[in-house]
Amino acid sequence: MTATQRNTRGSIHTMLVKHADVLVTMDDTRRELRDAGLYIEDGRIVAVGATADLPQTADDVLDLRGHLVIPGLVNTHHHMYQTLTRALPAAQNAELFGWLTSLYKVWVHLTPEMIEVSTLTAMAELLLSGCTTSSDHLYLYPNGCRLDDSIDAAQRIGMRFHASRGSMSVGQRDGGLPPDTVVEREADILKDTQRVIEAYHDEGRYAMLRIVVAPCSPFSVSRDLMRESAALARHYRVSLHTHRAENTNDVAYSREKFGMTPAQYAHDLGWVGRDVWHAHCVQLDDAGIDLFARTGTGVAHCPCSNMRLASGIAPVKRMRLAGVPVGLGVDGSASNDGSQMVAEVRQALLLQRVGFGPDAMTAREALEIATLGGATVLGRDDIGVLAPGMAADFVSFDLRQPLFAGALSDPVAALVFCAPSQVAHSVIGGRQVVKNGVLSTVELGPLIERHNRLARQLVEAAA
Ligand SMILES: [Zn+2]
């Protein structure tokens, strides 16, 4: 039966993408196709190939002459609520612990409306910069805030979303870093985590929403909570996420409190395996790299944040050579201070070269980490690649912009080497979320106005 015949029954929606100058598949042989496109049925890719070899009609046709098409970028680490506290003067020039201490007292005033609006804003920025799937790590729940507030935002804007139910339970009186006013009781954390898994988690292929269990960091939760969180996640077969070995103070805290390196502590807690990924790992030692490689434990590399907080240079090249799954993350908006995925890809390449030489990372490796790498880290086999049977998540960049001029001898490398571009189109699960550079699901003007009003309110509440 042809697609046209099925369309007359009105049961299947079809989309044809044609004439892309270059289409990056990220498939097993990393094919890059010229004058190419995709044929999509009900949000899933049915065919990838030269325009001439694809069906010639569809319900929606996207002619991408002059464009580069890549799989949608996957963001593996973020704290979207921090979009309300970017570039705050008090937190501009500190390392991790000092930076956190000056911000906790602002974040304690967050409201449910602030979570929802800041998540929408962060996602708008992600979508316009090429990201189609994002995780978010929300670990403070003051004033009635719930993970549901960020889930609502993702559903409204149309982003594929891995919502992490973060948590903090060890405040200053128990030797932790956060003030006692922002930590929760462990029983409440576990109960609410179970609630959101049961209410929202979709383990099926092409899921638009998954839940992740994510105690915040070694210096803000107990051993018990780490262990019980792992047991809960494994009972429901959901992923685990946390921060690990972010800088030398983080390593010193681990040695002093637990008598172990961050990797040894992760191993001791059962926090290794293909269902676990750790943010940063800037200071992961060789034994830790071996452990992560052996167990398939993933890493979210966040180059901008690592530079911003002077945390160091994560040994991504060594991790990848050893076989550690590595994805890319923008990290929270108070330590980046942006959610620009293409910019993050570029920084990943540049930072590895600063640390480890000009051949430490190629443009194509950086793109692979940001697509296929991120999909693997999130435990997904249905995104990050443009091939039959995969979700129709892709973005296009118009190669005729000034920032690409003179770079078209290699348009794929140009995307990484040249200044970061906004997308022309973004399609997620077959739905066009960005069209001709404009977000089609949320009106940006009023959103940003509301976001800035709430950001002012938040800072004033803490003054
Ligand atoms: Zn983080």
Short mmCIF file of C-alpha atoms and ligand atoms in Angstrom, two decimals:
data_model
loop_
_atom_site.label_atom_id
_atom_site.label_comp_id
_atom_site.label_asym_id
_atom_site.label_seq_id
_atom_site.Cartn_x
_atom_site.Cartn_y
_atom_site.Cartn_z
CA MET A 1 0.00 0.00 0.00
CA THR A 2 1.44 3.44 -0.83
CA ALA A 3 1.43 6.40 1.48
CA THR A 4 -1.05 8.19 -0.78
CA GLN A 5 -3.55 5.35 -0.54
CA ARG A 6 -3.30 5.39 3.22
CA ASN A 7 -3.72 9.17 3.29
CA THR A 8 -7.07 8.91 1.58
CA ARG A 9 -8.20 6.91 4.60
CA GLY A 10 -6.92 9.78 6.73
CA SER A 11 -5.20 7.47 9.17
CA ILE A 12 -1.52 8.25 8.67
CA HIS A 13 0.14 11.66 8.56
CA THR A 14 3.08 11.91 6.15
CA MET A 15 5.92 14.39 5.79
CA LEU A 16 8.53 14.72 3.05
CA VAL A 17 11.81 16.55 3.59
CA LYS A 18 13.67 17.10 0.33
CA HIS A 19 16.68 18.72 -1.32
CA ALA A 20 18.73 19.34 1.86
CA ASP A 21 22.25 20.34 0.70
CA VAL A 22 23.70 17.92 3.26
CA LEU A 23 21.94 15.52 5.61
CA VAL A 24 23.93 14.06 8.52
CA THR A 25 22.48 10.64 9.39
CA MET A 26 24.74 9.69 12.36
CA ASP A 27 23.91 6.10 11.34
CA ASP A 28 26.28 3.13 11.78
CA THR A 29 28.54 4.26 8.92
CA ARG A 30 28.03 7.98 9.69
CA ARG A 31 26.72 8.68 6.18
CA GLU A 32 26.41 12.30 5.07
CA LEU A 33 24.07 12.57 2.08
CA ARG A 34 23.92 15.33 -0.59
CA ASP A 35 20.63 16.62 -2.04
CA ALA A 36 18.86 14.35 0.41
CA GLY A 37 15.81 14.08 2.61
CA LEU A 38 13.52 12.04 4.80
CA TYR A 39 10.12 10.45 4.45
CA ILE A 40 8.12 10.36 7.68
CA GLU A 41 4.90 8.63 8.72
CA ASP A 42 3.19 9.52 11.99
CA GLY A 43 6.32 11.05 13.48
CA ARG A 44 8.63 8.15 12.60
CA ILE A 45 11.24 8.03 9.86
CA VAL A 46 10.37 5.54 7.12
CA ALA A 47 13.04 6.40 4.55
CA VAL A 48 16.30 8.39 4.40
CA GLY A 49 18.07 9.00 1.12
CA ALA A 50 18.64 11.04 -2.02
CA THR A 51 15.65 13.25 -2.85
CA ALA A 52 15.16 11.40 -6.15
CA ASP A 53 14.74 8.07 -4.32
CA LEU A 54 12.08 9.27 -1.84
CA PRO A 55 8.28 9.38 -2.36
CA GLN A 56 7.44 12.63 -4.18
CA THR A 57 4.33 13.69 -2.27
CA ALA A 58 3.19 13.91 1.35
CA ASP A 59 0.75 15.80 3.56
CA ASP A 60 3.54 18.24 4.50
CA VAL A 61 6.53 18.96 2.28
CA LEU A 62 9.64 20.79 3.48
CA ASP A 63 12.00 21.89 0.71
CA LEU A 64 15.38 22.41 2.39
CA ARG A 65 17.51 23.62 -0.51
CA GLY A 66 20.40 25.57 1.02
CA HIS A 67 20.08 23.86 4.41
CA LEU A 68 22.11 21.45 6.52
CA VAL A 69 19.99 18.81 8.29
CA ILE A 70 21.18 16.97 11.42
CA PRO A 71 19.53 14.80 14.08
CA GLY A 72 18.06 16.97 16.83
CA LEU A 73 20.64 17.70 19.54
CA VAL A 74 20.22 16.02 22.93
CA ASN A 75 20.89 17.99 26.12
CA THR A 76 21.84 15.71 29.01
CA HIS A 77 22.17 18.19 31.88
CA HIS A 78 20.32 21.37 32.86
CA HIS A 79 18.69 23.25 35.72
CA MET A 80 16.17 25.29 33.78
CA TYR A 81 14.84 27.27 36.76
CA GLN A 82 18.25 28.98 36.91
CA THR A 83 17.29 30.91 33.78
CA LEU A 84 15.77 33.33 36.34
CA THR A 85 19.17 34.00 37.93
CA ARG A 86 21.62 34.42 35.07
CA ALA A 87 24.61 36.70 35.52
CA LEU A 88 23.63 37.70 39.07
CA PRO A 89 26.39 40.04 40.33
CA ALA A 90 26.82 38.13 43.64
CA ALA A 91 27.52 34.85 41.80
CA GLN A 92 29.58 36.05 38.87
CA ASN A 93 33.07 35.36 40.13
CA ALA A 94 32.98 32.31 42.42
CA GLU A 95 33.85 28.62 42.16
CA LEU A 96 31.18 25.93 42.65
CA PHE A 97 30.66 25.94 46.44
CA GLY A 98 30.77 29.74 46.81
CA TRP A 99 28.58 30.15 43.74
CA LEU A 100 25.98 27.73 45.14
CA THR A 101 26.01 29.31 48.60
CA SER A 102 25.24 32.75 47.19
CA LEU A 103 22.41 31.40 45.01
CA TYR A 104 20.60 29.00 47.40
CA LYS A 105 19.24 31.98 49.34
CA VAL A 106 17.69 33.39 46.16
CA TRP A 107 16.31 30.04 44.91
CA VAL A 108 14.49 29.42 48.21
CA HIS A 109 11.94 32.00 47.00
CA LEU A 110 11.02 30.10 43.80
CA THR A 111 7.30 29.62 43.07
CA PRO A 112 5.45 27.13 40.84
CA GLU A 113 4.79 29.89 38.29
CA MET A 114 8.51 30.69 38.19
CA ILE A 115 9.38 27.04 37.52
CA GLU A 116 6.89 26.81 34.68
CA VAL A 117 7.85 30.09 33.00
CA SER A 118 11.63 29.62 33.36
CA THR A 119 11.33 26.08 31.95
CA LEU A 120 9.46 27.45 28.93
CA THR A 121 12.14 30.11 28.42
CA ALA A 122 15.03 27.65 28.72
CA MET A 123 13.30 25.26 26.33
CA ALA A 124 12.67 28.05 23.82
CA GLU A 125 16.38 28.83 23.84
CA LEU A 126 17.25 25.13 23.51
CA LEU A 127 14.80 24.57 20.64
CA LEU A 128 16.02 27.58 18.69
CA SER A 129 19.60 26.36 19.05
CA GLY A 130 19.02 22.85 17.70
CA CYS A 131 18.02 20.81 20.75
CA THR A 132 14.98 18.55 20.42
CA THR A 133 15.36 16.36 23.55
CA SER A 134 16.39 17.71 26.93
CA SER A 135 16.72 16.47 30.45
CA ASP A 136 16.21 18.85 33.35
CA HIS A 137 17.44 18.40 36.90
CA LEU A 138 15.07 20.17 39.31
CA TYR A 139 16.27 19.65 42.89
CA LEU A 140 14.58 22.39 44.98
CA TYR A 141 10.87 22.39 45.74
CA PRO A 142 10.12 25.43 47.94
CA ASN A 143 6.70 27.10 48.21
CA GLY A 144 4.68 24.31 46.63
CA CYS A 145 6.90 23.86 43.53
CA ARG A 146 6.53 20.45 41.88
CA LEU A 147 8.16 18.59 39.01
CA ASP A 148 4.72 18.79 37.38
CA ASP A 149 5.36 22.52 36.78
CA SER A 150 8.25 21.80 34.41
CA ILE A 151 6.45 18.85 32.82
CA ASP A 152 3.53 21.14 31.97
CA ALA A 153 5.96 23.52 30.26
CA ALA A 154 7.55 20.74 28.16
CA GLN A 155 4.18 19.50 27.01
CA ARG A 156 3.10 23.02 26.07
CA ILE A 157 6.20 23.83 24.03
CA GLY A 158 6.50 20.37 22.42
CA MET A 159 9.97 19.30 23.57
CA ARG A 160 10.94 15.66 24.18
CA PHE A 161 11.69 15.66 27.88
CA HIS A 162 13.48 13.65 30.57
CA ALA A 163 12.31 15.27 33.82
CA SER A 164 14.62 14.52 36.74
CA ARG A 165 13.06 14.47 40.21
CA GLY A 166 16.08 15.92 42.00
CA SER A 167 16.40 16.35 45.74
CA MET A 168 18.48 17.72 48.61
CA SER A 169 18.21 16.31 52.13
CA VAL A 170 21.43 17.21 53.96
CA GLY A 171 21.43 20.87 55.04
CA GLN A 172 24.11 22.86 56.83
CA ARG A 173 23.16 21.58 60.30
CA ASP A 174 23.98 18.04 59.10
CA GLY A 175 27.26 19.01 57.41
CA GLY A 176 25.84 19.65 53.93
CA LEU A 177 26.28 22.74 51.77
CA PRO A 178 22.67 23.99 51.28
CA PRO A 179 20.81 25.97 53.96
CA ASP A 180 18.36 23.88 56.02
CA THR A 181 15.43 25.85 54.54
CA VAL A 182 15.85 24.34 51.05
CA VAL A 183 16.23 20.64 51.97
CA GLU A 184 13.39 18.11 52.13
CA ARG A 185 12.73 15.07 54.35
CA GLU A 186 13.96 11.87 52.71
CA ALA A 187 10.64 10.07 53.15
CA ASP A 188 8.85 12.94 51.37
CA ILE A 189 11.40 12.90 48.54
CA LEU A 190 10.98 9.18 47.88
CA LYS A 191 7.19 9.38 48.08
CA ASP A 192 6.99 12.27 45.62
CA THR A 193 9.49 10.59 43.28
CA GLN A 194 7.31 7.49 43.22
CA ARG A 195 4.27 9.68 42.56
CA VAL A 196 5.76 11.37 39.48
CA ILE A 197 7.06 8.08 38.07
CA GLU A 198 3.62 6.51 38.36
CA ALA A 199 1.87 9.58 37.00
CA TYR A 200 4.12 10.40 34.05
CA HIS A 201 6.88 7.93 33.12
CA ASP A 202 6.53 6.46 29.62
CA GLU A 203 9.04 3.67 28.98
CA GLY A 204 7.79 3.01 25.46
CA ARG A 205 9.68 3.74 22.26
CA TYR A 206 9.14 7.31 21.00
CA ALA A 207 8.22 8.45 24.54
CA MET A 208 7.89 12.24 24.76
CA LEU A 209 8.26 12.15 28.55
CA ARG A 210 10.36 10.10 30.93
CA ILE A 211 11.06 10.52 34.63
CA VAL A 212 14.56 10.27 36.14
CA VAL A 213 15.51 9.78 39.82
CA ALA A 214 18.15 12.38 40.69
CA PRO A 215 19.43 13.18 44.21
CA CYS A 216 21.43 16.37 43.68
CA SER A 217 25.04 15.80 44.77
CA PRO A 218 27.30 14.10 47.36
CA PHE A 219 27.33 17.27 49.43
CA SER A 220 23.55 17.69 49.64
CA VAL A 221 22.07 14.18 50.10
CA SER A 222 22.82 11.20 52.38
CA ARG A 223 24.19 7.78 51.53
CA ASP A 224 20.80 6.33 52.48
CA LEU A 225 18.95 8.54 50.04
CA MET A 226 21.41 7.67 47.24
CA ARG A 227 20.91 3.94 47.90
CA GLU A 228 17.13 4.11 48.29
CA SER A 229 16.84 6.28 45.17
CA ALA A 230 18.77 3.65 43.18
CA ALA A 231 16.49 0.89 44.48
CA LEU A 232 13.38 2.91 43.61
CA ALA A 233 14.66 3.72 40.10
CA ARG A 234 15.53 0.09 39.41
CA HIS A 235 12.17 -1.11 40.66
CA TYR A 236 10.47 1.12 38.07
CA ARG A 237 13.25 0.76 35.44
CA VAL A 238 13.89 4.49 35.21
CA SER A 239 17.30 6.20 34.88
CA LEU A 240 19.44 7.69 37.65
CA HIS A 241 21.23 11.03 37.45
CA THR A 242 23.37 13.18 39.76
CA HIS A 243 26.47 15.42 39.90
CA ARG A 244 29.90 13.80 40.27
CA ALA A 245 33.54 14.92 40.60
CA GLU A 246 32.76 18.44 39.42
CA ASN A 247 35.89 20.12 40.83
CA THR A 248 38.74 19.53 43.29
CA ASN A 249 36.65 20.71 46.30
CA ASP A 250 34.01 18.13 45.37
CA VAL A 251 36.73 15.42 45.37
CA ALA A 252 38.12 16.69 48.71
CA TYR A 253 34.61 16.58 50.25
CA SER A 254 34.18 12.98 49.09
CA ARG A 255 37.55 11.90 50.54
CA GLU A 256 36.90 13.67 53.83
CA LYS A 257 33.25 12.63 54.39
CA PHE A 258 33.21 9.19 52.81
CA GLY A 259 36.90 8.21 52.69
CA MET A 260 36.56 7.50 48.97
CA THR A 261 37.09 9.10 45.58
CA PRO A 262 33.88 10.20 43.84
CA ALA A 263 34.05 7.12 41.57
CA GLN A 264 34.59 4.73 44.50
CA TYR A 265 31.65 6.35 46.27
CA ALA A 266 29.45 5.92 43.17
CA HIS A 267 30.46 2.26 42.98
CA ASP A 268 29.80 1.73 46.69
CA LEU A 269 26.28 3.20 46.32
CA GLY A 270 25.38 1.08 43.30
CA TRP A 271 25.37 4.20 41.17
CA VAL A 272 27.02 2.63 38.10
CA GLY A 273 25.48 0.95 35.06
CA ARG A 274 23.84 1.78 31.75
CA ASP A 275 20.88 3.28 33.61
CA VAL A 276 23.06 5.91 35.36
CA TRP A 277 24.63 9.10 34.11
CA HIS A 278 26.70 11.63 36.07
CA ALA A 279 27.10 15.32 35.28
CA HIS A 280 30.58 16.85 34.87
CA CYS A 281 33.15 14.21 35.98
CA VAL A 282 35.81 16.88 35.39
CA GLN A 283 37.99 15.29 38.09
CA LEU A 284 37.20 11.64 37.35
CA ASP A 285 40.48 9.71 37.88
CA ASP A 286 41.77 6.84 35.69
CA ALA A 287 40.27 4.19 37.97
CA GLY A 288 36.95 6.03 37.72
CA ILE A 289 37.17 6.15 33.92
CA ASP A 290 37.82 2.38 33.87
CA LEU A 291 34.88 1.77 36.21
CA PHE A 292 32.51 3.88 34.10
CA ALA A 293 33.69 2.20 30.88
CA ARG A 294 33.35 -1.31 32.32
CA THR A 295 29.84 -0.64 33.60
CA GLY A 296 28.54 1.56 30.75
CA THR A 297 27.98 4.45 33.17
CA GLY A 298 27.33 7.70 31.31
CA VAL A 299 28.74 11.21 31.64
CA ALA A 300 27.12 14.57 30.83
CA HIS A 301 29.95 16.86 29.71
CA CYS A 302 29.24 20.57 30.35
CA PRO A 303 32.15 22.59 28.93
CA CYS A 304 30.76 26.16 29.34
CA SER A 305 29.83 25.62 32.97
CA ASN A 306 33.19 23.98 33.70
CA MET A 307 34.93 27.06 32.27
CA ARG A 308 32.59 29.56 33.93
CA LEU A 309 33.19 28.06 37.40
CA ALA A 310 36.87 27.29 36.67
CA SER A 311 36.21 23.62 37.49
CA GLY A 312 38.73 22.31 34.96
CA ILE A 313 38.72 20.35 31.70
CA ALA A 314 36.92 17.00 31.70
CA PRO A 315 39.05 14.25 30.10
CA VAL A 316 36.45 13.56 27.40
CA LYS A 317 38.94 12.19 24.89
CA ARG A 318 40.27 9.68 27.44
CA MET A 319 36.74 8.75 28.51
CA ARG A 320 35.65 8.08 24.94
CA LEU A 321 38.78 6.11 24.10
CA ALA A 322 38.12 3.94 27.17
CA GLY A 323 34.49 3.42 26.06
CA VAL A 324 32.59 5.67 28.48
CA PRO A 325 29.28 6.91 26.98
CA VAL A 326 29.52 10.73 26.86
CA GLY A 327 26.72 13.20 26.12
CA LEU A 328 26.69 16.98 26.11
CA GLY A 329 24.92 19.28 28.58
CA VAL A 330 24.54 23.04 28.84
CA ASP A 331 24.18 22.76 32.66
CA GLY A 332 22.10 25.23 34.64
CA SER A 333 21.58 28.73 33.31
CA ALA A 334 23.27 30.31 36.33
CA SER A 335 26.62 28.75 35.38
CA ASN A 336 26.61 28.94 31.59
CA ASP A 337 24.64 31.39 31.28
CA GLY A 338 22.89 30.10 28.19
CA SER A 339 21.00 27.14 26.80
CA GLN A 340 22.54 27.35 23.34
CA MET A 341 23.19 23.79 22.23
CA VAL A 342 25.16 24.54 19.06
CA ALA A 343 27.33 26.90 21.09
CA GLU A 344 27.94 24.09 23.58
CA VAL A 345 29.01 21.73 20.79
CA ARG A 346 31.54 24.31 19.65
CA GLN A 347 32.84 24.84 23.21
CA ALA A 348 33.21 21.08 23.68
CA LEU A 349 35.53 20.96 20.69
CA LEU A 350 37.48 24.07 21.65
CA LEU A 351 37.94 23.11 25.31
CA GLN A 352 39.23 19.59 24.56
CA ARG A 353 41.79 21.17 22.24
CA VAL A 354 42.91 23.64 24.92
CA GLY A 355 43.42 20.73 27.28
CA PHE A 356 44.70 17.96 25.08
CA GLY A 357 45.87 19.28 21.70
CA PRO A 358 44.46 19.97 18.23
CA ASP A 359 43.45 16.35 17.54
CA ALA A 360 41.62 15.91 20.88
CA MET A 361 38.23 16.36 19.22
CA THR A 362 37.03 16.77 15.62
CA ALA A 363 33.90 18.65 14.58
CA ARG A 364 32.19 15.37 13.74
CA GLU A 365 33.09 13.85 17.12
CA ALA A 366 31.61 16.92 18.86
CA LEU A 367 28.39 16.51 16.83
CA GLU A 368 28.30 12.79 17.59
CA ILE A 369 28.54 13.44 21.35
CA ALA A 370 25.69 15.95 21.10
CA THR A 371 23.37 13.58 19.18
CA LEU A 372 24.04 9.85 19.37
CA GLY A 373 26.13 10.28 22.53
CA GLY A 374 23.34 12.07 24.38
CA ALA A 375 20.75 9.54 23.23
CA THR A 376 22.90 6.68 24.59
CA VAL A 377 23.47 8.45 27.89
CA LEU A 378 19.72 8.96 28.32
CA GLY A 379 19.14 5.27 27.54
CA ARG A 380 17.37 5.85 24.22
CA ASP A 381 17.66 3.90 20.98
CA ASP A 382 15.00 5.89 19.09
CA ILE A 383 16.61 9.36 18.77
CA GLY A 384 20.00 10.87 17.83
CA VAL A 385 20.15 9.13 14.44
CA LEU A 386 18.27 9.77 11.19
CA ALA A 387 17.41 6.25 10.00
CA PRO A 388 14.28 4.21 9.30
CA GLY A 389 12.52 3.29 12.53
CA MET A 390 13.84 6.30 14.47
CA ALA A 391 11.75 9.20 15.78
CA ALA A 392 11.49 12.09 13.31
CA ASP A 393 13.55 14.51 15.44
CA PHE A 394 15.69 16.72 13.23
CA VAL A 395 16.74 20.33 12.75
CA SER A 396 17.90 22.39 9.79
CA PHE A 397 20.30 25.31 9.54
CA ASP A 398 20.25 27.76 6.65
CA LEU A 399 23.75 27.68 5.17
CA ARG A 400 23.19 31.00 3.38
CA GLN A 401 23.69 33.08 6.55
CA PRO A 402 26.71 35.42 6.82
CA LEU A 403 28.20 33.29 9.61
CA PHE A 404 28.68 30.34 7.23
CA ALA A 405 30.00 32.37 4.28
CA GLY A 406 33.24 30.91 2.96
CA ALA A 407 32.89 27.71 5.03
CA LEU A 408 30.86 25.63 2.59
CA SER A 409 33.72 23.38 1.51
CA ASP A 410 32.60 21.42 4.60
CA PRO A 411 29.12 22.49 5.79
CA VAL A 412 29.06 19.85 8.56
CA ALA A 413 32.28 21.10 10.13
CA ALA A 414 31.10 24.69 9.51
CA LEU A 415 28.21 24.16 11.93
CA VAL A 416 30.72 23.46 14.73
CA PHE A 417 33.64 25.74 13.79
CA CYS A 418 31.68 28.86 12.78
CA ALA A 419 29.77 31.08 15.21
CA PRO A 420 26.67 29.40 16.69
CA SER A 421 23.59 29.56 14.46
CA GLN A 422 19.90 29.44 15.29
CA VAL A 423 17.86 26.74 13.54
CA ALA A 424 15.59 27.44 10.60
CA HIS A 425 13.36 24.43 11.30
CA SER A 426 12.96 22.00 14.16
CA VAL A 427 10.78 18.90 13.93
CA ILE A 428 10.11 16.70 16.98
CA GLY A 429 8.21 13.46 16.56
CA GLY A 430 7.07 14.72 13.16
CA ARG A 431 5.67 17.97 14.62
CA GLN A 432 7.14 21.24 13.40
CA VAL A 433 8.05 23.16 16.55
CA VAL A 434 10.22 25.81 14.86
CA LYS A 435 9.30 27.05 11.40
CA ASN A 436 11.45 29.54 9.47
CA GLY A 437 13.27 30.43 12.68
CA VAL A 438 10.08 31.10 14.66
CA LEU A 439 8.78 29.00 17.53
CA SER A 440 5.31 27.80 16.55
CA THR A 441 4.05 26.55 19.93
CA VAL A 442 4.65 29.49 22.29
CA GLU A 443 4.66 33.24 21.67
CA LEU A 444 8.10 34.46 22.67
CA GLY A 445 7.49 38.19 23.33
CA PRO A 446 4.97 37.82 26.18
CA LEU A 447 6.92 34.83 27.58
CA ILE A 448 10.16 36.78 27.92
CA GLU A 449 8.35 39.77 29.42
CA ARG A 450 6.73 37.52 32.04
CA HIS A 451 10.03 35.73 32.66
CA ASN A 452 11.86 39.00 33.32
CA ARG A 453 9.11 40.19 35.67
CA LEU A 454 9.37 36.95 37.68
CA ALA A 455 13.19 37.11 37.66
CA ARG A 456 12.98 40.62 39.19
CA GLN A 457 10.48 39.40 41.80
CA LEU A 458 12.72 36.49 42.75
CA VAL A 459 15.81 38.64 43.27
CA GLU A 460 13.80 41.26 45.19
CA ALA A 461 12.33 38.58 47.48
CA ALA A 462 15.85 37.57 48.45
CA ALA A 463 17.13 41.13 49.00
ZN ZN B 1 24.33 20.81 37.31
#
